[in-house]
Amino acid sequence: MTSPLMELRDIKKHFTKKADFAGKIAQRFGAATGDETVFAVDGVNLTIAKGEVLGLVGESGCGKSTLGRIVAGIHQATSGDVSYGGLDLSDLTKSEQARVTLEIQMIFQDPFSSLNPRMRVEQIVGEAPLVHGLCTAQEQSDYVDQVLTQVGLDPMLKRRYPHQFSGGQRQRIGIARALAVKPKFLVCDESIAALDVSIQAQVINLFMELRDRLDLTYLFISHDLSVVQHISDRIAIMYLGRIVEVAPTEELFAAPNHPYTQALLSEVPRIDQRNREFGAIKGEIPSPLDPPSGCHFHPRCPFAQPICSEQSPPTREISKDWKSVCHFSQNMGIVA
Amino acid sequence: MTDKVLVTKDLETVFSMRDGDAKAVNGVSLSVGRGEVLGLVGESGSGKSVTGFSIIGLVDAPGRIAKGSIKFQGTELVGMSENDLRALRGNRIAMIFQDPMMTLNPVLRIDTQMLEAILAHRKMPRAQALARCRDVLNLVGIAAPEERLKTYPHELSGGMRQRVAIAIAFLNEPDLIIADEPTTALDVTIQAQIIHEAQKLCRLTGTAMIWITHDLAVVAGIADRIAVMYAGRIVEQGTVDEVIDTPAHPYTVGLLGSVPSANKRGVPLRQIPGMTPNILSLPVGCPFRERCSRADEMCQVEPSRHVVREDRDWFCHHPHIAPDTSEATQ
Ligand SMILES: Nc1ncnc2c1ncn2[C@@H]1O[C@H](COP(=O)(O)OP(=O)(O)OP(=O)(O)O)[C@@H](O)[C@H]1O
Ligand SMILES: Nc1ncnc2c1ncn2[C@@H]1O[C@H](COP(=O)(O)OP(=O)(O)OP(=O)(O)O)[C@@H](O)[C@H]1O
Ligand code: SF4
Ligand SMILES: [Mg+2]
Ligand SMILES: [Mg+2]
């Protein structure tokens, strides 16, 4: 691997909520209710190489969007360093800042609230390219048409407002807006979740083509393992604020090491499973408000031993580019 | 059949705009029985959500139901007063919106909103209602429901907001739930948990469900029957096995072919050629004609309904199934 384009070192993001009135009274009387802290991202190390697609997968609420926002420079991490192309994201000059915010684009999970309802699609997509000199005022209209066509939207509809579009159409407006400024690094947060398979295919093909043509780099957040498997070079598995396994896609799917990865892969719904009986989640779902001690996964792990609740497991290298964070990572994978 | 919870007939919903009337829903006839799950699938923009909005009476101007009927437990909903509709909504009929913020109010705490959803429709001591809220949040896989009840929507992750919206729809155990892409942003374990609860609800209380999704793998797992929508119409219907194993309509065949797991990793995915048609300028004849590999001159005439059974039909001149499986063409 060449030197990484993006590097995250021990990133943490904690949201603290002050105790409410009742809580404060209780505190005064000596109760330990105190402020509530959500450990949304809890010590993440990751690197992403130029031109690479890194998939980020994990349970709802495990901190993927929060991590994505930190990578895109939208959130400040509570602690830790983010470096992009050798620059420290928290310490940029004004001109570097302007360049980096343009180069790193995020496609948001929520296409509904991330689009300004009072702007027409042509403005939403065409404004930034004009401001940043990617097209002239005369070219703007054609430029917008071209970007909309790429994501499968009819340019005839560009004078409409976001609420006049279907869910999947809105999601594509968000994709078009991000692509319009010719980014170098794209954070895609569940960007194709609401798209039907045929348009999903079109957008995935577009992403891959852009990567080949422009050497675009992606952090691709998705819960859909078949999509992530299709598009990613490497996959990072996140659990309750921490990365528990990172591996090249093929290796991960062939022999998942971490027990959580194993559990995740065994659940993928497949079209040949009909009218199936879905199972309830086994055990209590842990909360980032009060993460379990030691290995966060231990309450749900079929392999857990006493050590798992006592100590955080070390990060161990399974092979080149493949890391797993489990006390028993040497013995795992063989079983799979 | 009397155990049908919902029957729509030739439903047409139109948005009147400067550039013309857009028929977002164009003659949709479907039905769902007690305890049954109907999967409604189709391309983005094909009219799935608008079909749902029409059923619960939430089509806003410049949109309107132009034609057709919607019978809910025998009662006609088209033309019903807003007051009567409001009494049904959230109580006997619930919709899980594709955008959870259509259900959630950004400035109110989750507990306030969930309590309101219960207490608007029934009398119950507050403490009991709160306990119900906690239970239902648990069912949809929300950890620490006690603390989460006290938060505002923006403090939740995308998938948590989606699950709170699902919980609100489950609260009053309605007779019909229209679930619009309810699990799009959810990982497989939580998706399985929610589908498990939905299945249980259907089985135990007889709730009928319309499950709108683009995810054929999910729909294969949960639905009893599938209706495939294209450009405002239902182009094919049948049991899950029929639609997935022996699809008749070329559009359904195209949909099944684009599923990522049916394609080789890294190789471009198979796409249905061409673009989703603009509903303002549909081709004459079969709406799929311009993207269909089987199209010929015949397709310039709109195909009529080919009926195998009341709930197995398609609209295509050249279906992938040999025509002798039919009994009659209507
Ligand atoms: N308020 C509106 N005004 C004008 N057109 C609208 C409005 N709402 C929806 N439409 C149009 O109606 C058609 C059907 O939209 P609908 O939201 O039902 O699609 P959908 O099948 O749910 O798609 P998706 O899977 O992308 O959510 C689309 O072409 C859309 O642009
Ligand atoms: N602004 C905020 N204030 C307080 N807590 C927050 C805020 N944003 C996120 N959180 C919390 O941080 C945790 C991680 O949220 P995040 O949105 O990163 O999850 P996610 O992995 O993207 O989940 P999903 O798949 O459901 O979108 C959650 O517990 C969430 O409630
Ligand atoms: S460290 Fe222990 S609890 Fe955690 S995944 Fe490994 S075996 Fe399971
Ligand atoms: Mg998220
Ligand atoms: Mg929709």
PDB file of C-alpha atoms in Angstrom, chain B residues 69-280:
ATOM      1  CA  SER B  69     -61.926   3.225  -4.698  1.00  0.00           C
ATOM      2  CA  ILE B  70     -60.188   2.260  -1.461  1.00  0.00           C
ATOM      3  CA  LYS B  71     -62.186  -0.050   0.791  1.00  0.00           C
ATOM      4  CA  PHE B  72     -60.895  -0.566   4.306  1.00  0.00           C
ATOM      5  CA  GLN B  73     -62.815  -3.321   6.098  1.00  0.00           C
ATOM      6  CA  GLY B  74     -65.689  -2.625   3.753  1.00  0.00           C
ATOM      7  CA  THR B  75     -65.745   1.146   4.310  1.00  0.00           C
ATOM      8  CA  GLU B  76     -64.963   3.461   1.413  1.00  0.00           C
ATOM      9  CA  LEU B  77     -62.082   5.813   2.253  1.00  0.00           C
ATOM     10  CA  VAL B  78     -62.124   7.910  -0.894  1.00  0.00           C
ATOM     11  CA  GLY B  79     -64.134  11.005  -0.066  1.00  0.00           C
ATOM     12  CA  MET B  80     -64.222  10.313   3.669  1.00  0.00           C
ATOM     13  CA  SER B  81     -64.034  13.401   5.880  1.00  0.00           C
ATOM     14  CA  GLU B  82     -60.666  14.456   7.259  1.00  0.00           C
ATOM     15  CA  ASN B  83     -61.978  13.996  10.802  1.00  0.00           C
ATOM     16  CA  ASP B  84     -63.012  10.393  10.220  1.00  0.00           C
ATOM     17  CA  LEU B  85     -59.726   9.685   8.485  1.00  0.00           C
ATOM     18  CA  ARG B  86     -57.780  11.150  11.367  1.00  0.00           C
ATOM     19  CA  ALA B  87     -59.598   8.843  13.780  1.00  0.00           C
ATOM     20  CA  LEU B  88     -58.454   5.866  11.681  1.00  0.00           C
ATOM     21  CA  ARG B  89     -54.885   7.002  11.167  1.00  0.00           C
ATOM     22  CA  GLY B  90     -52.443   5.845  13.781  1.00  0.00           C
ATOM     23  CA  ASN B  91     -55.202   3.798  15.338  1.00  0.00           C
ATOM     24  CA  ARG B  92     -56.682   1.292  12.872  1.00  0.00           C
ATOM     25  CA  ILE B  93     -54.343   2.160   9.967  1.00  0.00           C
ATOM     26  CA  ALA B  94     -50.736   3.161  10.475  1.00  0.00           C
ATOM     27  CA  MET B  95     -48.059   4.125   8.020  1.00  0.00           C
ATOM     28  CA  ILE B  96     -44.336   3.859   8.585  1.00  0.00           C
ATOM     29  CA  PHE B  97     -43.009   6.606   6.351  1.00  0.00           C
ATOM     30  CA  GLN B  98     -39.891   6.265   4.249  1.00  0.00           C
ATOM     31  CA  ASP B  99     -38.733   9.462   5.938  1.00  0.00           C
ATOM     32  CA  PRO B 100     -38.968   8.898   9.695  1.00  0.00           C
ATOM     33  CA  MET B 101     -39.112  12.648  10.229  1.00  0.00           C
ATOM     34  CA  MET B 102     -42.570  12.600   8.663  1.00  0.00           C
ATOM     35  CA  THR B 103     -43.636  10.733  11.793  1.00  0.00           C
ATOM     36  CA  LEU B 104     -41.359  12.466  14.272  1.00  0.00           C
ATOM     37  CA  ASN B 105     -41.547  16.046  15.407  1.00  0.00           C
ATOM     38  CA  PRO B 106     -37.995  17.434  15.682  1.00  0.00           C
ATOM     39  CA  VAL B 107     -38.721  19.676  18.657  1.00  0.00           C
ATOM     40  CA  LEU B 108     -40.502  17.148  20.891  1.00  0.00           C
ATOM     41  CA  ARG B 109     -38.957  14.451  22.997  1.00  0.00           C
ATOM     42  CA  ILE B 110     -39.566  10.846  21.972  1.00  0.00           C
ATOM     43  CA  ASP B 111     -41.635  10.103  25.105  1.00  0.00           C
ATOM     44  CA  THR B 112     -43.968  13.055  24.468  1.00  0.00           C
ATOM     45  CA  GLN B 113     -44.572  11.864  20.921  1.00  0.00           C
ATOM     46  CA  MET B 114     -45.114   8.223  21.762  1.00  0.00           C
ATOM     47  CA  LEU B 115     -47.472   8.984  24.643  1.00  0.00           C
ATOM     48  CA  GLU B 116     -49.478  11.282  22.405  1.00  0.00           C
ATOM     49  CA  ALA B 117     -49.763   8.512  19.817  1.00  0.00           C
ATOM     50  CA  ILE B 118     -51.355   6.241  22.414  1.00  0.00           C
ATOM     51  CA  LEU B 119     -53.427   8.732  24.394  1.00  0.00           C
ATOM     52  CA  ALA B 120     -54.944  10.366  21.313  1.00  0.00           C
ATOM     53  CA  HIS B 121     -56.813   7.133  20.682  1.00  0.00           C
ATOM     54  CA  ARG B 122     -57.451   5.536  24.050  1.00  0.00           C
ATOM     55  CA  LYS B 123     -57.725   6.287  27.748  1.00  0.00           C
ATOM     56  CA  MET B 124     -54.945   4.755  29.775  1.00  0.00           C
ATOM     57  CA  PRO B 125     -53.024   5.778  32.870  1.00  0.00           C
ATOM     58  CA  ARG B 126     -49.854   7.617  31.916  1.00  0.00           C
ATOM     59  CA  ALA B 127     -47.591   5.143  33.673  1.00  0.00           C
ATOM     60  CA  GLN B 128     -49.145   2.248  31.825  1.00  0.00           C
ATOM     61  CA  ALA B 129     -48.801   4.062  28.517  1.00  0.00           C
ATOM     62  CA  LEU B 130     -45.133   4.778  29.279  1.00  0.00           C
ATOM     63  CA  ALA B 131     -44.534   1.126  30.037  1.00  0.00           C
ATOM     64  CA  ARG B 132     -46.073   0.263  26.692  1.00  0.00           C
ATOM     65  CA  CYS B 133     -43.713   2.733  24.953  1.00  0.00           C
ATOM     66  CA  ARG B 134     -40.706   1.128  26.630  1.00  0.00           C
ATOM     67  CA  ASP B 135     -41.846  -2.365  25.669  1.00  0.00           C
ATOM     68  CA  VAL B 136     -42.349  -1.467  22.046  1.00  0.00           C
ATOM     69  CA  LEU B 137     -38.971   0.285  21.837  1.00  0.00           C
ATOM     70  CA  ASN B 138     -37.474  -2.919  23.161  1.00  0.00           C
ATOM     71  CA  LEU B 139     -39.239  -4.915  20.448  1.00  0.00           C
ATOM     72  CA  VAL B 140     -37.587  -2.825  17.739  1.00  0.00           C
ATOM     73  CA  GLY B 141     -34.170  -3.368  19.283  1.00  0.00           C
ATOM     74  CA  ILE B 142     -33.580  -0.015  20.985  1.00  0.00           C
ATOM     75  CA  ALA B 143     -31.190  -0.473  23.874  1.00  0.00           C
ATOM     76  CA  ALA B 144     -31.673   1.584  27.042  1.00  0.00           C
ATOM     77  CA  PRO B 145     -35.240   2.619  26.122  1.00  0.00           C
ATOM     78  CA  GLU B 146     -35.604   4.488  29.395  1.00  0.00           C
ATOM     79  CA  GLU B 147     -32.834   6.938  28.433  1.00  0.00           C
ATOM     80  CA  ARG B 148     -33.739   7.051  24.752  1.00  0.00           C
ATOM     81  CA  LEU B 149     -37.318   8.076  25.587  1.00  0.00           C
ATOM     82  CA  LYS B 150     -35.895  11.276  27.010  1.00  0.00           C
ATOM     83  CA  THR B 151     -33.971  12.254  23.874  1.00  0.00           C
ATOM     84  CA  TYR B 152     -34.851  14.381  20.876  1.00  0.00           C
ATOM     85  CA  PRO B 153     -34.880  12.892  17.368  1.00  0.00           C
ATOM     86  CA  HIS B 154     -31.595  14.549  16.313  1.00  0.00           C
ATOM     87  CA  GLU B 155     -29.771  12.765  19.113  1.00  0.00           C
ATOM     88  CA  LEU B 156     -30.568   9.398  17.589  1.00  0.00           C
ATOM     89  CA  SER B 157     -28.808   7.646  14.733  1.00  0.00           C
ATOM     90  CA  GLY B 158     -30.580   7.333  11.385  1.00  0.00           C
ATOM     91  CA  GLY B 159     -31.566   3.729  12.001  1.00  0.00           C
ATOM     92  CA  MET B 160     -32.788   4.519  15.523  1.00  0.00           C
ATOM     93  CA  ARG B 161     -35.111   7.216  14.198  1.00  0.00           C
ATOM     94  CA  GLN B 162     -36.406   4.713  11.694  1.00  0.00           C
ATOM     95  CA  ARG B 163     -37.033   2.229  14.507  1.00  0.00           C
ATOM     96  CA  VAL B 164     -38.822   4.767  16.692  1.00  0.00           C
ATOM     97  CA  ALA B 165     -41.149   5.462  13.757  1.00  0.00           C
ATOM     98  CA  ILE B 166     -41.766   1.720  13.432  1.00  0.00           C
ATOM     99  CA  ALA B 167     -42.447   1.500  17.164  1.00  0.00           C
ATOM    100  CA  ILE B 168     -45.048   4.258  16.903  1.00  0.00           C
ATOM    101  CA  ALA B 169     -46.823   2.352  14.127  1.00  0.00           C
ATOM    102  CA  PHE B 170     -46.833  -0.808  16.267  1.00  0.00           C
ATOM    103  CA  LEU B 171     -48.085   0.991  19.410  1.00  0.00           C
ATOM    104  CA  ASN B 172     -51.802   0.602  18.830  1.00  0.00           C
ATOM    105  CA  GLU B 173     -51.695  -2.768  17.037  1.00  0.00           C
ATOM    106  CA  PRO B 174     -53.586  -1.468  14.012  1.00  0.00           C
ATOM    107  CA  ASP B 175     -55.512  -3.590  11.503  1.00  0.00           C
ATOM    108  CA  LEU B 176     -53.410  -2.357   8.599  1.00  0.00           C
ATOM    109  CA  ILE B 177     -49.813  -1.185   8.497  1.00  0.00           C
ATOM    110  CA  ILE B 178     -48.312   0.377   5.416  1.00  0.00           C
ATOM    111  CA  ALA B 179     -44.577   0.070   5.897  1.00  0.00           C
ATOM    112  CA  ASP B 180     -42.679   2.223   3.386  1.00  0.00           C
ATOM    113  CA  GLU B 181     -39.072   1.011   3.154  1.00  0.00           C
ATOM    114  CA  PRO B 182     -39.094   0.510   6.926  1.00  0.00           C
ATOM    115  CA  THR B 183     -35.755  -1.236   7.216  1.00  0.00           C
ATOM    116  CA  THR B 184     -33.663   0.382   4.475  1.00  0.00           C
ATOM    117  CA  ALA B 185     -31.061   1.749   6.852  1.00  0.00           C
ATOM    118  CA  LEU B 186     -30.999  -1.165   9.238  1.00  0.00           C
ATOM    119  CA  ASP B 187     -28.403  -3.858   9.568  1.00  0.00           C
ATOM    120  CA  VAL B 188     -29.345  -7.482   9.140  1.00  0.00           C
ATOM    121  CA  THR B 189     -29.691  -8.419  12.805  1.00  0.00           C
ATOM    122  CA  ILE B 190     -32.006  -5.565  13.655  1.00  0.00           C
ATOM    123  CA  GLN B 191     -33.851  -5.998  10.389  1.00  0.00           C
ATOM    124  CA  ALA B 192     -34.445  -9.624  11.338  1.00  0.00           C
ATOM    125  CA  GLN B 193     -35.639  -8.555  14.788  1.00  0.00           C
ATOM    126  CA  ILE B 194     -38.140  -6.090  13.326  1.00  0.00           C
ATOM    127  CA  ILE B 195     -39.415  -8.486  10.712  1.00  0.00           C
ATOM    128  CA  HIS B 196     -39.766 -11.059  13.468  1.00  0.00           C
ATOM    129  CA  GLU B 197     -41.952  -8.644  15.450  1.00  0.00           C
ATOM    130  CA  ALA B 198     -43.929  -7.699  12.355  1.00  0.00           C
ATOM    131  CA  GLN B 199     -44.585 -11.351  11.574  1.00  0.00           C
ATOM    132  CA  LYS B 200     -45.680 -11.918  15.144  1.00  0.00           C
ATOM    133  CA  LEU B 201     -48.045  -8.964  15.016  1.00  0.00           C
ATOM    134  CA  CYS B 202     -49.606 -10.224  11.795  1.00  0.00           C
ATOM    135  CA  ARG B 203     -50.037 -13.702  13.163  1.00  0.00           C
ATOM    136  CA  LEU B 204     -51.306 -12.825  16.623  1.00  0.00           C
ATOM    137  CA  THR B 205     -53.515  -9.826  15.953  1.00  0.00           C
ATOM    138  CA  GLY B 206     -54.309 -10.420  12.284  1.00  0.00           C
ATOM    139  CA  THR B 207     -52.743  -7.142  11.227  1.00  0.00           C
ATOM    140  CA  ALA B 208     -52.512  -6.874   7.464  1.00  0.00           C
ATOM    141  CA  MET B 209     -49.366  -5.343   6.080  1.00  0.00           C
ATOM    142  CA  ILE B 210     -48.191  -3.710   2.890  1.00  0.00           C
ATOM    143  CA  TRP B 211     -44.406  -3.861   2.919  1.00  0.00           C
ATOM    144  CA  ILE B 212     -42.959  -1.418   0.406  1.00  0.00           C
ATOM    145  CA  THR B 213     -39.360  -2.116  -0.477  1.00  0.00           C
ATOM    146  CA  HIS B 214     -36.820  -2.315  -3.226  1.00  0.00           C
ATOM    147  CA  ASP B 215     -35.008  -5.126  -1.455  1.00  0.00           C
ATOM    148  CA  LEU B 216     -36.097  -8.358  -3.055  1.00  0.00           C
ATOM    149  CA  ALA B 217     -34.209 -10.479  -0.544  1.00  0.00           C
ATOM    150  CA  VAL B 218     -36.139  -8.931   2.332  1.00  0.00           C
ATOM    151  CA  VAL B 219     -39.461  -9.174   0.574  1.00  0.00           C
ATOM    152  CA  ALA B 220     -38.789 -12.817  -0.284  1.00  0.00           C
ATOM    153  CA  GLY B 221     -38.336 -13.471   3.406  1.00  0.00           C
ATOM    154  CA  ILE B 222     -41.365 -11.679   4.793  1.00  0.00           C
ATOM    155  CA  ALA B 223     -44.095 -11.423   2.162  1.00  0.00           C
ATOM    156  CA  ASP B 224     -46.813 -13.872   1.249  1.00  0.00           C
ATOM    157  CA  ARG B 225     -47.487 -12.197  -2.062  1.00  0.00           C
ATOM    158  CA  ILE B 226     -45.650  -9.660  -4.234  1.00  0.00           C
ATOM    159  CA  ALA B 227     -46.972  -6.875  -6.442  1.00  0.00           C
ATOM    160  CA  VAL B 228     -44.486  -5.306  -8.853  1.00  0.00           C
ATOM    161  CA  MET B 229     -45.041  -1.672  -9.718  1.00  0.00           C
ATOM    162  CA  TYR B 230     -43.789   0.211 -12.746  1.00  0.00           C
ATOM    163  CA  ALA B 231     -44.632   3.776 -13.787  1.00  0.00           C
ATOM    164  CA  GLY B 232     -47.693   4.008 -11.558  1.00  0.00           C
ATOM    165  CA  ARG B 233     -49.110   0.590 -12.430  1.00  0.00           C
ATOM    166  CA  ILE B 234     -48.938  -2.865 -11.041  1.00  0.00           C
ATOM    167  CA  VAL B 235     -47.408  -4.870 -13.858  1.00  0.00           C
ATOM    168  CA  GLU B 236     -47.251  -8.273 -12.195  1.00  0.00           C
ATOM    169  CA  GLN B 237     -48.661  -9.979  -9.102  1.00  0.00           C
ATOM    170  CA  GLY B 238     -48.373 -13.400  -7.576  1.00  0.00           C
ATOM    171  CA  THR B 239     -47.166 -15.412  -4.644  1.00  0.00           C
ATOM    172  CA  VAL B 240     -43.547 -14.892  -3.611  1.00  0.00           C
ATOM    173  CA  ASP B 241     -42.502 -18.130  -5.283  1.00  0.00           C
ATOM    174  CA  GLU B 242     -44.314 -17.342  -8.495  1.00  0.00           C
ATOM    175  CA  VAL B 243     -42.856 -13.863  -8.851  1.00  0.00           C
ATOM    176  CA  ILE B 244     -39.297 -14.832  -7.932  1.00  0.00           C
ATOM    177  CA  ASP B 245     -39.031 -18.264  -9.549  1.00  0.00           C
ATOM    178  CA  THR B 246     -41.172 -17.753 -12.601  1.00  0.00           C
ATOM    179  CA  PRO B 247     -41.393 -14.011 -13.225  1.00  0.00           C
ATOM    180  CA  ALA B 248     -43.518 -13.206 -16.234  1.00  0.00           C
ATOM    181  CA  HIS B 249     -42.947  -9.500 -16.832  1.00  0.00           C
ATOM    182  CA  PRO B 250     -39.610  -8.526 -18.426  1.00  0.00           C
ATOM    183  CA  TYR B 251     -39.323  -5.727 -15.870  1.00  0.00           C
ATOM    184  CA  THR B 252     -39.510  -8.196 -12.981  1.00  0.00           C
ATOM    185  CA  VAL B 253     -36.881 -10.316 -14.724  1.00  0.00           C
ATOM    186  CA  GLY B 254     -34.648  -7.236 -15.006  1.00  0.00           C
ATOM    187  CA  LEU B 255     -35.120  -6.400 -11.334  1.00  0.00           C
ATOM    188  CA  LEU B 256     -34.127  -9.881 -10.246  1.00  0.00           C
ATOM    189  CA  GLY B 257     -31.047  -9.771 -12.472  1.00  0.00           C
ATOM    190  CA  SER B 258     -29.659  -6.594 -10.880  1.00  0.00           C
ATOM    191  CA  VAL B 259     -29.458  -7.964  -7.339  1.00  0.00           C
ATOM    192  CA  PRO B 260     -25.785  -7.596  -6.302  1.00  0.00           C
ATOM    193  CA  SER B 261     -25.482 -11.140  -4.991  1.00  0.00           C
ATOM    194  CA  ALA B 262     -26.567 -12.439  -8.388  1.00  0.00           C
ATOM    195  CA  ASN B 263     -23.566 -10.670  -9.923  1.00  0.00           C
ATOM    196  CA  LYS B 264     -19.855 -11.291  -9.725  1.00  0.00           C
ATOM    197  CA  ARG B 265     -17.848  -9.127  -7.343  1.00  0.00           C
ATOM    198  CA  GLY B 266     -16.118  -6.149  -8.922  1.00  0.00           C
ATOM    199  CA  VAL B 267     -17.766  -6.734 -12.286  1.00  0.00           C
ATOM    200  CA  PRO B 268     -20.252  -4.003 -13.248  1.00  0.00           C
ATOM    201  CA  LEU B 269     -23.738  -4.917 -12.091  1.00  0.00           C
ATOM    202  CA  ARG B 270     -26.354  -5.748 -14.631  1.00  0.00           C
ATOM    203  CA  GLN B 271     -28.692  -2.799 -15.087  1.00  0.00           C
ATOM    204  CA  ILE B 272     -32.044  -2.512 -16.734  1.00  0.00           C
ATOM    205  CA  PRO B 273     -31.162  -0.462 -19.812  1.00  0.00           C
ATOM    206  CA  GLY B 274     -32.484   3.069 -20.186  1.00  0.00           C
ATOM    207  CA  MET B 275     -33.918   5.465 -17.652  1.00  0.00           C
ATOM    208  CA  THR B 276     -36.967   5.442 -15.467  1.00  0.00           C
ATOM    209  CA  PRO B 277     -39.598   7.069 -17.638  1.00  0.00           C
ATOM    210  CA  ASN B 278     -40.824  10.524 -16.783  1.00  0.00           C
ATOM    211  CA  ILE B 279     -44.464   9.951 -15.907  1.00  0.00           C
ATOM    212  CA  LEU B 280     -45.339  13.129 -17.773  1.00  0.00           C
TER     213      LEU B 280
END
